[in-house]
Structures are given as structure tokens and as C-alpha cells.
Amino acid sequence: SEDVLAQEDVMEEKKIVGKFLEMLATKQNMVAYGEADVMSKIKIGIVDTVLLSEDLPDEKIEEFEEAAKPVGTNIKIISTQTREGAQLRDLGKVAAILRYEYHG
């Protein structure tokens, strides 16, 4: 049963990173990436989901978790074992899908 759960986690990760990458290509105003950009958007409450690479240091992950909690932002830790996870790592290890378009 652990294998099935692990498989579901991988599929979920691939799906959410795939969604981010698709939006990055088609709706840039609905996504953010890079630590500073994502953190500033979390703080104004417009981030729906943050994707964090497992390659980030623990203290960075904790910083994002602490910022996300009061504004109801979801956090997903993404493994680097998949192609999508490697793409996230190469984009700066931090990405976000926004709640709505942001023209800032």
C-alpha cells in the first residue's frame, strides 16, 4: 500500500507542477516563481498554492510555511525525482499558482 501512496504522490506532484508550467506558458499573470517574488505575493494573500523543491534548505521551507499559514496558502513539497520536479528546481526551487491574475 505504501507503493500505491507513493505513486499517487508522484502523480499529484507531476500534475500540479505541470499545471504551473502550462500557466507559465499561457497565463503569466497567474503564476510567480523565485523566492522573493513568491514570498511577496504570499504576503499580500494572492497565492493559492506554493510549490517548493525538496532541494530548498529546511529553514527556507519553514519560512514559506510560516508566511503561507495565516493567508490560507497551500504548500506542496516537490521531489526532484521527476522531470517536473527537476524543472521546478531549475526555475529557482520556488513557484506559485495565484488565486487570480495579478498585474503588479
XYZ file of C-alpha atoms in Angstrom:
104
model
C 0.000 0.000 0.000
C 2.926 2.384 0.560
C 3.895 1.968 -3.095
C 0.393 2.953 -4.178
C 0.505 6.040 -1.953
C 3.954 6.987 -3.223
C 2.705 6.580 -6.791
C -0.287 8.838 -6.068
C 2.007 11.468 -4.533
C 4.217 11.422 -7.625
C 1.195 11.755 -9.919
C -0.148 14.648 -7.808
C 3.261 16.385 -7.908
C 3.560 15.931 -11.666
C 0.030 17.267 -12.138
C 0.494 20.413 -10.012
C 3.931 21.258 -11.472
C 2.538 20.567 -14.951
C -0.321 22.975 -14.232
C 2.172 25.640 -13.111
C 4.335 25.164 -16.227
C 1.289 25.328 -18.513
C 0.123 28.548 -16.839
C 3.649 29.962 -17.061
C 3.440 29.451 -20.826
C -0.117 30.724 -21.290
C -1.157 32.921 -18.334
C 1.933 34.557 -16.828
C -0.221 36.797 -14.615
C -1.497 33.706 -12.763
C 1.919 32.446 -11.602
C 5.072 33.575 -9.844
C 8.476 31.998 -9.342
C 11.677 32.707 -7.466
C 11.912 33.137 -3.697
C 11.463 36.914 -3.469
C 8.598 37.176 -5.974
C 6.646 34.277 -4.472
C 7.189 35.471 -0.892
C 5.961 38.991 -1.711
C 2.808 37.551 -3.319
C 2.166 35.230 -0.350
C 2.344 38.228 1.969
C -0.375 40.082 0.040
C -2.549 36.962 0.144
C -2.904 36.171 -3.553
C -1.130 32.788 -3.679
C -3.296 29.693 -3.878
C -0.522 27.066 -3.928
C 3.237 27.290 -3.393
C 5.467 24.643 -4.936
C 8.719 24.178 -3.040
C 11.548 21.984 -4.269
C 12.752 19.450 -1.715
C 16.235 20.829 -2.549
C 15.450 24.015 -0.574
C 17.071 24.235 2.864
C 14.685 23.324 5.711
C 14.775 26.847 7.153
C 13.625 28.282 3.792
C 10.764 25.771 3.634
C 9.791 26.775 7.188
C 9.860 30.480 6.232
C 7.414 29.821 3.401
C 5.207 27.645 5.614
C 5.040 30.359 8.279
C 4.178 33.051 5.714
C 1.579 30.846 3.999
C -0.375 29.691 7.054
C -2.106 32.987 8.025
C -3.287 33.644 4.452
C -4.541 30.112 3.726
C -1.971 29.309 1.047
C -1.352 25.612 0.309
C 2.212 24.308 0.321
C 3.398 21.391 -1.791
C 6.894 19.990 -1.352
C 8.019 18.677 -4.738
C 10.505 15.844 -5.109
C 13.317 16.261 -7.642
C 12.948 12.626 -8.767
C 10.592 13.526 -11.635
C 11.199 15.605 -14.759
C 8.688 18.156 -13.466
C 10.439 18.302 -10.096
C 13.771 18.896 -11.836
C 12.181 21.704 -13.889
C 10.943 23.356 -10.689
C 14.424 23.085 -9.174
C 15.899 24.699 -12.300
C 13.351 27.559 -12.116
C 14.713 28.621 -8.735
C 13.118 25.957 -6.500
C 10.079 28.100 -5.638
C 6.941 28.633 -7.704
C 3.363 29.686 -7.057
C -0.049 29.424 -8.632
C -2.040 32.551 -7.830
C -5.699 32.813 -6.831
C -6.353 35.328 -9.590
C -4.489 37.304 -12.242
C -2.094 39.827 -10.798
C -0.870 42.828 -12.777
C 1.601 44.366 -10.359
